[in-house]
């Protein structure tokens, strides 16, 4: 606790809005029947391939897909049930695209989604310590991967891949992120209060895998109960875990900001924490890691449902694949039209389709009555007041980035470090002219990425074209050569033939001559007689 | 598009704060020099708003959203605070039109203008009407014989001939001092020529102190940041101190410089105009310091008695360059070691 903390540049103090849900313990959300829609594509990896077929019956925890790249992890069935369809369904994603999904209808007597606390280890009753003592590192990491674990803080990076990278780098500092700095969200807060032991067990798994020299669990000081609970649980652990209370200031929960707060180090621009021998994991991910080691794959996650558009806000363990509409209805969705934000109000995105379902990266749904949500002030001109650069945790110059991105001068934007922007939205929050600054940066990043992709494609195409030309040329040459060879062969053959003919005719002529000579001789003899 | 929460601070409110903070200075001005400044405001503000609306309509924008930002109002007030109190009305209007139309709207409106509009208006007037622009009233407020509202109105509307005007008006202390020194007199002799005030030119120190008070309010409220005013004041003080030590007979004291002319108005209200100043923290320091030094140079060796307007405009020109060279180092900046760099061919 007495650890000297650093601060990051800027930051803001938005209204917390956590009061609505912070006192509501995490409860399992009972599935109301009906479909579960589990997208094959979650997190950042490429899409999986389903290994079940329509009509198959599946058991809770059964793997539904296989995956082919290190960046994707499989998905699992949350309940016993029947696969009724494998088809494209709307995905909970900023773009509102649809994605190939496995649709399951759970059996009537739905078992609670695995894993919950009161569920005994489904396949192995051995305690975690025994598992850690007997299983090889490789097996442990493979269980995390096959358990379908990705970063649950929102990034969706496959945890096993992150651990492998960290393992190769000899991690010294393991940082567990319990900051939860976004307004409204309290599910990590509740997870730390209600499941502190399981989080600690998850940390022990990472401790065993990475053997760091220190383990720091950072929690914002607006969550005293969570800090107390984690401290209590940490003292009982074999791993040396330091629970650090950090000043509340958005975006302290950003990975880079948390690293700066706890260690004073800065992740190099364009680099990764493991270059500093640091690895960060979110508390919800650590909780899921523990269950994955005991072979309970990730089939549910904790979700905060809040906002003035629901009558009973709260925190729930929700099965992955649960459609959002019935979930919100069971929380008392108002009849009025609502706007739903997925994730926090600062970095989240507006939900396009209430029929899409909970994925592994959805940590919060904020339901607001559209009528009363503050109408966006119309943007005025930028007055270059620099309030935005004072607030930027990365020390960028958002107003200059704004001019550059608005003029679609993306080279300039990149030299102003566009890609170091963490899209935290602090600049938009303070801009007195109400400019939607971060939207400009997101859009610019997307455009630049597309351009780069196009460039790669074009390069690729050009390469292919050149390659093809070269191949054609080579083929032509080869053909010509072959042709020439054939011709030569033909010629030679002909020559041979003609020579043979010639020879044979010569032989013939000889023969004829001999015959003639014989006839002549006979004639002569006759005449002499 | 996600409607991100907001701290509910608005540009209009920031501008409104600046306008409020101008009030003590304006009151002091009218106390010392008569109600001319209020008369100027009364004609310049409508002129500014009309000009802004007209241009916006011409550009096919809604004037309402732009007027809401209060920037046109603020420009008119700043210019009014800088004008001599008996300037004919049409010159004042001309000045504000130059400020709004030429210096601001022709560049694309608020935020796009490289030069401080009020100061552009001021300098154009100063160059066009040097006589009228340097004719100030004696600080009669101090002995209670200020011009009445009626008298001021008469003069501003042009109903009095120049003779009475000449009798009424005088040069500013800065102006007198310049003339005295250029005629080979010393500071001491120069001061005798003036109704010398407590610290600087008579009356002016009160005006400057009033603007300082308003400026401090802005600082406390966080409406402006400390870098520009502080660095400007420090730079002027140090430069003045240096020359004052070298030759006290030739060069005035720092305090005299600080409390004369438009220094406090300039330091807290004009140089801090975010649109035309540097935006990086370090850049603001260079920007303010540049103004401070330039003010001293122009006052001492230049052709004009006061120098805030020229100095601000000059530094406005350099603001983009200063910004470019003072970009803060970002989080995780990959610092190149000099040795590593020199090794590269
Ligand atoms: S906060 Fe807004 S108005 Fe101020 S400089 Fe930044 S973008 Fe411009
Ligand atoms: S969104 Fe980007 S530019 Fe804006 S404050 Fe955050 S990091 Fe800085």
mmCIF file of C-alpha atoms in Angstrom, chain B:
data_model
loop_
_atom_site.group_PDB
_atom_site.id
_atom_site.type_symbol
_atom_site.label_atom_id
_atom_site.label_comp_id
_atom_site.label_asym_id
_atom_site.label_seq_id
_atom_site.Cartn_x
_atom_site.Cartn_y
_atom_site.Cartn_z
ATOM 1 C CA UNK B 1 -21.432 7.944 -33.011
ATOM 2 C CA UNK B 2 -21.012 7.573 -29.290
ATOM 3 C CA UNK B 3 -22.085 10.633 -27.293
ATOM 4 C CA UNK B 4 -19.166 10.817 -24.896
ATOM 5 C CA UNK B 5 -19.905 12.412 -21.513
ATOM 6 C CA UNK B 6 -18.747 15.972 -21.221
ATOM 7 C CA UNK B 7 -17.598 18.252 -18.452
ATOM 8 C CA UNK B 8 -20.202 20.716 -19.718
ATOM 9 C CA UNK B 9 -17.693 23.484 -20.048
ATOM 10 C CA UNK B 10 -18.398 25.449 -23.186
ATOM 11 C CA UNK B 11 -16.586 27.911 -25.363
ATOM 12 C CA UNK B 12 -19.385 30.397 -24.739
ATOM 13 C CA UNK B 13 -18.885 30.080 -21.023
ATOM 14 C CA UNK B 14 -15.133 30.543 -21.295
ATOM 15 C CA UNK B 15 -15.623 33.678 -23.370
ATOM 16 C CA UNK B 16 -18.283 34.855 -20.930
ATOM 17 C CA UNK B 17 -15.804 34.493 -18.071
ATOM 18 C CA UNK B 18 -13.257 36.597 -19.944
ATOM 19 C CA UNK B 19 -15.879 39.271 -20.566
ATOM 20 C CA UNK B 20 -16.799 39.345 -16.874
ATOM 21 C CA UNK B 21 -13.165 39.596 -15.896
ATOM 22 C CA UNK B 22 -12.747 42.604 -18.171
ATOM 23 C CA UNK B 23 -15.235 44.612 -16.145
ATOM 24 C CA UNK B 24 -12.919 45.928 -13.375
ATOM 25 C CA UNK B 25 -10.526 47.263 -15.987
ATOM 26 C CA UNK B 26 -13.304 48.911 -17.972
ATOM 27 C CA UNK B 27 -14.679 50.527 -14.834
ATOM 28 C CA UNK B 28 -11.224 51.839 -13.971
ATOM 29 C CA UNK B 29 -10.824 53.202 -17.487
ATOM 30 C CA UNK B 30 -14.056 55.122 -17.313
ATOM 31 C CA UNK B 31 -13.281 56.354 -13.814
ATOM 32 C CA UNK B 32 -9.977 57.817 -14.929
ATOM 33 C CA UNK B 33 -10.798 58.965 -18.437
ATOM 34 C CA UNK B 34 -14.513 59.552 -18.438
ATOM 35 C CA UNK B 35 -17.336 57.484 -19.882
ATOM 36 C CA UNK B 36 -15.923 57.418 -23.421
ATOM 37 C CA UNK B 37 -15.126 53.749 -23.213
ATOM 38 C CA UNK B 38 -18.776 52.877 -22.512
ATOM 39 C CA UNK B 39 -19.910 54.978 -25.441
ATOM 40 C CA UNK B 40 -17.446 53.167 -27.640
ATOM 41 C CA UNK B 41 -18.737 49.837 -26.384
ATOM 42 C CA UNK B 42 -22.282 50.916 -27.061
ATOM 43 C CA UNK B 43 -21.561 51.459 -30.738
ATOM 44 C CA UNK B 44 -18.832 48.897 -31.306
ATOM 45 C CA UNK B 45 -20.683 45.874 -29.926
ATOM 46 C CA UNK B 46 -23.686 46.199 -32.259
ATOM 47 C CA UNK B 47 -21.300 46.920 -35.123
ATOM 48 C CA UNK B 48 -19.310 43.779 -34.364
ATOM 49 C CA UNK B 49 -22.375 41.571 -34.064
ATOM 50 C CA UNK B 50 -23.879 42.951 -37.245
ATOM 51 C CA UNK B 51 -20.658 42.522 -39.173
ATOM 52 C CA UNK B 52 -20.265 38.965 -37.940
ATOM 53 C CA UNK B 53 -23.849 38.047 -38.810
ATOM 54 C CA UNK B 54 -23.641 39.652 -42.225
ATOM 55 C CA UNK B 55 -20.498 37.757 -43.173
ATOM 56 C CA UNK B 56 -21.875 34.503 -41.828
ATOM 57 C CA UNK B 57 -25.032 34.942 -43.874
ATOM 58 C CA UNK B 58 -22.898 35.665 -46.935
ATOM 59 C CA UNK B 59 -20.998 32.446 -46.246
ATOM 60 C CA UNK B 60 -24.250 30.598 -45.908
ATOM 61 C CA UNK B 61 -23.870 29.789 -42.214
ATOM 62 C CA UNK B 62 -26.337 30.293 -39.455
ATOM 63 C CA UNK B 63 -25.226 33.399 -37.552
ATOM 64 C CA UNK B 64 -26.852 32.152 -34.382
ATOM 65 C CA UNK B 65 -24.441 29.337 -33.567
ATOM 66 C CA UNK B 66 -21.450 31.567 -34.224
ATOM 67 C CA UNK B 67 -22.765 34.530 -32.247
ATOM 68 C CA UNK B 68 -23.423 32.158 -29.388
ATOM 69 C CA UNK B 69 -19.696 31.693 -28.895
ATOM 70 C CA UNK B 70 -19.521 35.370 -27.775
ATOM 71 C CA UNK B 71 -16.191 35.845 -29.520
ATOM 72 C CA UNK B 72 -17.368 38.833 -31.586
ATOM 73 C CA UNK B 73 -18.610 40.521 -28.437
ATOM 74 C CA UNK B 74 -15.284 39.902 -26.733
ATOM 75 C CA UNK B 75 -13.312 41.284 -29.673
ATOM 76 C CA UNK B 76 -15.355 44.491 -29.600
ATOM 77 C CA UNK B 77 -14.815 44.874 -25.848
ATOM 78 C CA UNK B 78 -11.066 44.298 -26.067
ATOM 79 C CA UNK B 79 -10.679 46.823 -28.834
ATOM 80 C CA UNK B 80 -12.820 49.346 -26.980
ATOM 81 C CA UNK B 81 -10.621 48.899 -23.922
ATOM 82 C CA UNK B 82 -7.569 49.729 -25.989
ATOM 83 C CA UNK B 83 -8.878 52.824 -27.806
ATOM 84 C CA UNK B 84 -8.374 56.401 -26.630
ATOM 85 C CA UNK B 85 -11.588 57.416 -24.901
ATOM 86 C CA UNK B 86 -12.450 60.288 -27.223
ATOM 87 C CA UNK B 87 -11.818 58.628 -30.563
ATOM 88 C CA UNK B 88 -14.495 59.646 -33.097
ATOM 89 C CA UNK B 89 -17.234 57.044 -33.343
ATOM 90 C CA UNK B 90 -16.672 56.191 -36.973
ATOM 91 C CA UNK B 91 -13.034 55.370 -36.359
ATOM 92 C CA UNK B 92 -14.034 53.035 -33.559
ATOM 93 C CA UNK B 93 -16.571 51.379 -35.841
ATOM 94 C CA UNK B 94 -14.014 51.129 -38.614
ATOM 95 C CA UNK B 95 -11.606 49.474 -36.230
ATOM 96 C CA UNK B 96 -14.101 46.863 -35.115
ATOM 97 C CA UNK B 97 -15.110 46.163 -38.716
ATOM 98 C CA UNK B 98 -11.488 45.584 -39.632
ATOM 99 C CA UNK B 99 -11.159 43.306 -36.630
ATOM 100 C CA UNK B 100 -14.217 41.186 -37.347
ATOM 101 C CA UNK B 101 -14.259 41.116 -41.130
ATOM 102 C CA UNK B 102 -10.636 41.353 -42.183
ATOM 103 C CA UNK B 103 -8.834 39.744 -39.288
ATOM 104 C CA UNK B 104 -11.349 37.047 -38.422
ATOM 105 C CA UNK B 105 -14.064 36.157 -40.911
ATOM 106 C CA UNK B 106 -11.942 36.420 -44.045
ATOM 107 C CA UNK B 107 -9.685 33.768 -42.561
ATOM 108 C CA UNK B 108 -12.635 31.471 -42.021
ATOM 109 C CA UNK B 109 -14.021 32.615 -38.687
ATOM 110 C CA UNK B 110 -13.277 31.827 -35.083
ATOM 111 C CA UNK B 111 -10.310 29.553 -34.642
ATOM 112 C CA UNK B 112 -8.873 30.025 -38.116
ATOM 113 C CA UNK B 113 -7.466 33.527 -37.759
ATOM 114 C CA UNK B 114 -3.706 33.707 -37.240
ATOM 115 C CA UNK B 115 -3.764 37.262 -35.830
ATOM 116 C CA UNK B 116 -5.551 38.633 -32.831
ATOM 117 C CA UNK B 117 -8.542 40.457 -34.375
ATOM 118 C CA UNK B 118 -8.762 43.234 -31.793
ATOM 119 C CA UNK B 119 -5.080 44.003 -32.209
ATOM 120 C CA UNK B 120 -5.319 44.003 -35.992
ATOM 121 C CA UNK B 121 -8.115 46.561 -35.712
ATOM 122 C CA UNK B 122 -6.058 48.594 -33.284
ATOM 123 C CA UNK B 123 -2.935 48.635 -35.410
ATOM 124 C CA UNK B 124 -4.793 49.551 -38.592
ATOM 125 C CA UNK B 125 -6.351 52.498 -36.757
ATOM 126 C CA UNK B 126 -3.012 53.480 -35.282
ATOM 127 C CA UNK B 127 -1.365 53.546 -38.688
ATOM 128 C CA UNK B 128 -4.283 55.295 -40.384
ATOM 129 C CA UNK B 129 -5.045 57.891 -37.711
ATOM 130 C CA UNK B 130 -1.844 58.328 -35.699
ATOM 131 C CA UNK B 131 -2.940 61.676 -34.300
ATOM 132 C CA UNK B 132 -6.335 60.631 -33.009
ATOM 133 C CA UNK B 133 -5.056 57.303 -31.799
ATOM 134 C CA UNK B 134 -2.450 58.837 -29.504
ATOM 135 C CA UNK B 135 -4.623 61.571 -28.090
ATOM 136 C CA UNK B 136 -5.621 60.712 -24.557
ATOM 137 C CA UNK B 137 -7.418 62.740 -21.977
ATOM 138 C CA UNK B 138 -5.581 63.872 -18.908
ATOM 139 C CA UNK B 139 -6.434 61.518 -16.082
ATOM 140 C CA UNK B 140 -9.015 63.897 -14.729
ATOM 141 C CA UNK B 141 -10.773 61.178 -12.838
ATOM 142 C CA UNK B 142 -8.142 61.606 -10.173
ATOM 143 C CA UNK B 143 -9.174 65.157 -9.315
ATOM 144 C CA UNK B 144 -12.829 64.634 -9.956
ATOM 145 C CA UNK B 145 -13.203 66.694 -13.119
ATOM 146 C CA UNK B 146 -13.879 63.914 -15.626
ATOM 147 C CA UNK B 147 -15.785 64.722 -18.751
ATOM 148 C CA UNK B 148 -19.474 64.214 -18.364
ATOM 149 C CA UNK B 149 -21.372 61.705 -20.424
ATOM 150 C CA UNK B 150 -22.761 64.526 -22.545
ATOM 151 C CA UNK B 151 -19.362 66.042 -23.225
ATOM 152 C CA UNK B 152 -17.890 62.688 -24.161
ATOM 153 C CA UNK B 153 -20.794 61.974 -26.429
ATOM 154 C CA UNK B 154 -20.431 65.332 -28.155
ATOM 155 C CA UNK B 155 -16.767 64.774 -28.850
ATOM 156 C CA UNK B 156 -17.105 61.194 -29.959
ATOM 157 C CA UNK B 157 -19.921 62.119 -32.309
ATOM 158 C CA UNK B 158 -17.703 64.820 -33.769
ATOM 159 C CA UNK B 159 -19.679 67.870 -32.572
ATOM 160 C CA UNK B 160 -16.730 69.719 -31.166
ATOM 161 C CA UNK B 161 -13.965 71.324 -33.085
ATOM 162 C CA UNK B 162 -10.444 70.115 -32.782
ATOM 163 C CA UNK B 163 -9.303 73.170 -30.879
ATOM 164 C CA UNK B 164 -11.207 72.395 -27.757
ATOM 165 C CA UNK B 165 -10.237 68.811 -28.217
ATOM 166 C CA UNK B 166 -6.569 69.676 -28.291
ATOM 167 C CA UNK B 167 -7.026 71.737 -25.210
ATOM 168 C CA UNK B 168 -8.704 68.860 -23.496
ATOM 169 C CA UNK B 169 -6.461 66.038 -24.464
ATOM 170 C CA UNK B 170 -2.887 65.179 -23.828
ATOM 171 C CA UNK B 171 -0.439 62.543 -24.824
ATOM 172 C CA UNK B 172 -0.143 59.446 -22.694
ATOM 173 C CA UNK B 173 2.619 59.337 -20.114
ATOM 174 C CA UNK B 174 4.455 56.827 -22.255
ATOM 175 C CA UNK B 175 4.285 59.227 -25.150
ATOM 176 C CA UNK B 176 5.468 62.198 -23.111
ATOM 177 C CA UNK B 177 8.286 60.183 -21.691
ATOM 178 C CA UNK B 178 9.395 59.136 -25.146
ATOM 179 C CA UNK B 179 9.422 62.695 -26.380
ATOM 180 C CA UNK B 180 11.280 63.922 -23.355
ATOM 181 C CA UNK B 181 13.957 61.288 -23.619
ATOM 182 C CA UNK B 182 14.355 61.740 -27.320
ATOM 183 C CA UNK B 183 14.921 65.410 -26.676
ATOM 184 C CA UNK B 184 17.791 64.534 -24.410
ATOM 185 C CA UNK B 185 16.029 64.848 -21.093
ATOM 186 C CA UNK B 186 16.463 62.283 -18.389
ATOM 187 C CA UNK B 187 13.755 60.140 -16.858
ATOM 188 C CA UNK B 188 13.632 62.422 -13.840
ATOM 189 C CA UNK B 189 12.994 65.476 -15.992
ATOM 190 C CA UNK B 190 10.454 63.526 -17.975
ATOM 191 C CA UNK B 191 8.559 62.573 -14.858
ATOM 192 C CA UNK B 192 8.351 66.226 -13.852
ATOM 193 C CA UNK B 193 6.522 66.920 -17.084
ATOM 194 C CA UNK B 194 3.816 64.487 -16.162
ATOM 195 C CA UNK B 195 1.131 64.542 -13.589
ATOM 196 C CA UNK B 196 3.180 61.802 -12.169
ATOM 197 C CA UNK B 197 1.218 58.963 -10.669
ATOM 198 C CA UNK B 198 2.176 56.979 -7.660
ATOM 199 C CA UNK B 199 4.171 54.422 -9.545
ATOM 200 C CA UNK B 200 3.912 55.023 -13.250
ATOM 201 C CA UNK B 201 1.967 57.428 -15.430
ATOM 202 C CA UNK B 202 -0.834 59.074 -13.553
ATOM 203 C CA UNK B 203 -4.000 57.045 -13.534
ATOM 204 C CA UNK B 204 -2.561 54.237 -15.598
ATOM 205 C CA UNK B 205 -1.379 52.270 -12.635
ATOM 206 C CA UNK B 206 -4.981 52.012 -11.394
ATOM 207 C CA UNK B 207 -6.167 50.837 -14.757
ATOM 208 C CA UNK B 208 -3.420 48.238 -14.946
ATOM 209 C CA UNK B 209 -4.098 47.057 -11.415
ATOM 210 C CA UNK B 210 -7.792 46.665 -12.262
ATOM 211 C CA UNK B 211 -6.998 44.583 -15.344
ATOM 212 C CA UNK B 212 -4.533 42.588 -13.253
ATOM 213 C CA UNK B 213 -7.303 41.814 -10.778
ATOM 214 C CA UNK B 214 -9.555 40.565 -13.558
ATOM 215 C CA UNK B 215 -6.689 38.547 -14.985
ATOM 216 C CA UNK B 216 -5.973 36.886 -11.668
ATOM 217 C CA UNK B 217 -9.619 35.896 -11.486
ATOM 218 C CA UNK B 218 -9.261 34.186 -14.870
ATOM 219 C CA UNK B 219 -6.147 32.399 -13.671
ATOM 220 C CA UNK B 220 -7.871 31.183 -10.530
ATOM 221 C CA UNK B 221 -10.860 29.958 -12.498
ATOM 222 C CA UNK B 222 -8.557 28.115 -14.857
ATOM 223 C CA UNK B 223 -9.946 29.986 -17.848
ATOM 224 C CA UNK B 224 -6.441 30.957 -18.905
ATOM 225 C CA UNK B 225 -3.209 29.206 -18.075
ATOM 226 C CA UNK B 226 -0.412 30.897 -16.216
ATOM 227 C CA UNK B 227 2.356 30.511 -18.767
ATOM 228 C CA UNK B 228 1.668 33.442 -21.092
ATOM 229 C CA UNK B 229 0.927 36.215 -18.575
ATOM 230 C CA UNK B 230 3.702 35.168 -16.242
ATOM 231 C CA UNK B 231 6.362 34.797 -18.895
ATOM 232 C CA UNK B 232 5.353 38.059 -20.553
ATOM 233 C CA UNK B 233 5.477 39.995 -17.288
ATOM 234 C CA UNK B 234 8.726 38.343 -16.220
ATOM 235 C CA UNK B 235 10.403 38.963 -19.559
ATOM 236 C CA UNK B 236 9.423 42.631 -19.538
ATOM 237 C CA UNK B 237 10.540 43.018 -15.921
ATOM 238 C CA UNK B 238 13.904 41.392 -16.489
ATOM 239 C CA UNK B 239 14.642 43.300 -19.687
ATOM 240 C CA UNK B 240 13.639 46.577 -18.070
ATOM 241 C CA UNK B 241 15.668 45.752 -14.983
ATOM 242 C CA UNK B 242 18.739 44.989 -17.040
ATOM 243 C CA UNK B 243 18.685 48.320 -18.878
ATOM 244 C CA UNK B 244 17.640 50.208 -15.792
ATOM 245 C CA UNK B 245 20.723 48.928 -14.017
ATOM 246 C CA UNK B 246 22.945 49.825 -16.960
ATOM 247 C CA UNK B 247 21.722 53.423 -17.117
ATOM 248 C CA UNK B 248 18.941 54.512 -14.776
ATOM 249 C CA UNK B 249 18.847 57.981 -16.338
ATOM 250 C CA UNK B 250 18.027 56.670 -19.773
ATOM 251 C CA UNK B 251 15.886 53.638 -19.012
ATOM 252 C CA UNK B 252 12.811 53.478 -16.826
ATOM 253 C CA UNK B 253 12.214 51.110 -13.927
ATOM 254 C CA UNK B 254 10.518 47.749 -14.437
ATOM 255 C CA UNK B 255 7.580 48.826 -12.311
ATOM 256 C CA UNK B 256 7.004 51.845 -14.507
ATOM 257 C CA UNK B 257 6.891 49.594 -17.550
ATOM 258 C CA UNK B 258 4.624 47.052 -15.946
ATOM 259 C CA UNK B 259 2.008 49.540 -14.875
ATOM 260 C CA UNK B 260 1.968 51.745 -17.968
ATOM 261 C CA UNK B 261 -0.006 51.439 -21.125
ATOM 262 C CA UNK B 262 -1.811 48.222 -21.900
ATOM 263 C CA UNK B 263 0.487 45.725 -20.229
ATOM 264 C CA UNK B 264 -1.978 43.988 -17.934
ATOM 265 C CA UNK B 265 -4.773 44.113 -20.487
ATOM 266 C CA UNK B 266 -2.307 42.632 -22.944
ATOM 267 C CA UNK B 267 -0.842 40.007 -20.644
ATOM 268 C CA UNK B 268 -4.083 38.557 -19.319
ATOM 269 C CA UNK B 269 -6.665 39.272 -21.996
ATOM 270 C CA UNK B 270 -5.007 39.738 -25.352
ATOM 271 C CA UNK B 271 -1.868 37.601 -25.452
ATOM 272 C CA UNK B 272 -3.865 34.755 -23.909
ATOM 273 C CA UNK B 273 -6.344 34.647 -26.791
ATOM 274 C CA UNK B 274 -6.114 30.911 -27.387
ATOM 275 C CA UNK B 275 -6.783 31.104 -31.092
ATOM 276 C CA UNK B 276 -3.701 33.125 -31.921
ATOM 277 C CA UNK B 277 -1.307 32.103 -29.148
ATOM 278 C CA UNK B 278 0.931 29.084 -28.848
ATOM 279 C CA UNK B 279 -0.858 26.007 -27.571
ATOM 280 C CA UNK B 280 1.888 23.832 -26.125
ATOM 281 C CA UNK B 281 2.830 24.447 -22.472
ATOM 282 C CA UNK B 282 6.440 25.229 -23.296
ATOM 283 C CA UNK B 283 5.453 27.161 -26.399
ATOM 284 C CA UNK B 284 3.248 29.449 -24.326
ATOM 285 C CA UNK B 285 6.242 30.415 -22.228
ATOM 286 C CA UNK B 286 8.281 31.364 -25.286
ATOM 287 C CA UNK B 287 5.307 33.154 -26.762
ATOM 288 C CA UNK B 288 4.717 35.298 -23.665
ATOM 289 C CA UNK B 289 8.399 35.983 -23.170
ATOM 290 C CA UNK B 290 8.689 37.087 -26.790
ATOM 291 C CA UNK B 291 5.903 39.599 -26.309
ATOM 292 C CA UNK B 292 7.474 40.928 -23.117
ATOM 293 C CA UNK B 293 10.844 41.544 -24.762
ATOM 294 C CA UNK B 294 9.303 43.010 -27.918
ATOM 295 C CA UNK B 295 7.188 45.411 -25.870
ATOM 296 C CA UNK B 296 10.318 46.724 -24.238
ATOM 297 C CA UNK B 297 12.204 47.061 -27.511
ATOM 298 C CA UNK B 298 9.395 48.833 -29.343
ATOM 299 C CA UNK B 299 8.636 51.121 -26.414
ATOM 300 C CA UNK B 300 12.262 52.104 -26.007
ATOM 301 C CA UNK B 301 13.556 52.262 -29.532
ATOM 302 C CA UNK B 302 10.539 51.931 -31.827
ATOM 303 C CA UNK B 303 8.421 54.575 -33.475
ATOM 304 C CA UNK B 304 5.263 54.064 -31.425
ATOM 305 C CA UNK B 305 4.643 54.916 -27.805
ATOM 306 C CA UNK B 306 2.958 51.685 -26.787
ATOM 307 C CA UNK B 307 3.867 48.376 -28.163
ATOM 308 C CA UNK B 308 1.548 45.661 -26.889
ATOM 309 C CA UNK B 309 -0.438 45.442 -30.112
ATOM 310 C CA UNK B 310 2.591 45.221 -32.362
ATOM 311 C CA UNK B 311 4.320 42.716 -30.097
ATOM 312 C CA UNK B 312 1.275 40.467 -29.910
ATOM 313 C CA UNK B 313 0.841 40.485 -33.680
ATOM 314 C CA UNK B 314 4.519 39.749 -34.232
ATOM 315 C CA UNK B 315 4.410 36.805 -31.877
ATOM 316 C CA UNK B 316 1.132 35.604 -33.445
ATOM 317 C CA UNK B 317 3.171 35.168 -36.589
ATOM 318 C CA UNK B 318 5.617 32.916 -34.799
ATOM 319 C CA UNK B 319 3.051 30.884 -32.859
ATOM 320 C CA UNK B 320 2.808 27.989 -35.360
ATOM 321 C CA UNK B 321 6.582 27.756 -35.523
ATOM 322 C CA UNK B 322 6.882 27.809 -31.742
ATOM 323 C CA UNK B 323 4.233 25.108 -31.504
ATOM 324 C CA UNK B 324 6.107 22.997 -33.977
ATOM 325 C CA UNK B 325 9.333 23.136 -32.002
ATOM 326 C CA UNK B 326 7.793 22.702 -28.576
ATOM 327 C CA UNK B 327 5.687 19.592 -29.083
ATOM 328 C CA UNK B 328 5.587 17.759 -25.792
ATOM 329 C CA UNK B 329 7.232 14.378 -25.663
ATOM 330 C CA UNK B 330 4.459 11.821 -25.865
ATOM 331 C CA UNK B 331 3.865 8.814 -23.621
ATOM 332 C CA UNK B 332 6.337 6.120 -24.545
ATOM 333 C CA UNK B 333 8.262 8.334 -26.944
ATOM 334 C CA UNK B 334 11.103 6.238 -28.265
ATOM 335 C CA UNK B 335 14.026 8.379 -27.283
ATOM 336 C CA UNK B 336 16.848 8.042 -29.715
ATOM 337 C CA UNK B 337 20.208 8.047 -28.084
ATOM 338 C CA UNK B 338 22.482 10.674 -29.638
ATOM 339 C CA UNK B 339 25.235 8.110 -29.979
ATOM 340 C CA UNK B 340 22.933 5.758 -31.823
ATOM 341 C CA UNK B 341 21.889 8.537 -34.128
ATOM 342 C CA UNK B 342 25.400 9.754 -34.859
ATOM 343 C CA UNK B 343 26.377 6.251 -35.773
ATOM 344 C CA UNK B 344 23.931 6.274 -38.586
ATOM 345 C CA UNK B 345 25.410 7.477 -41.844
#
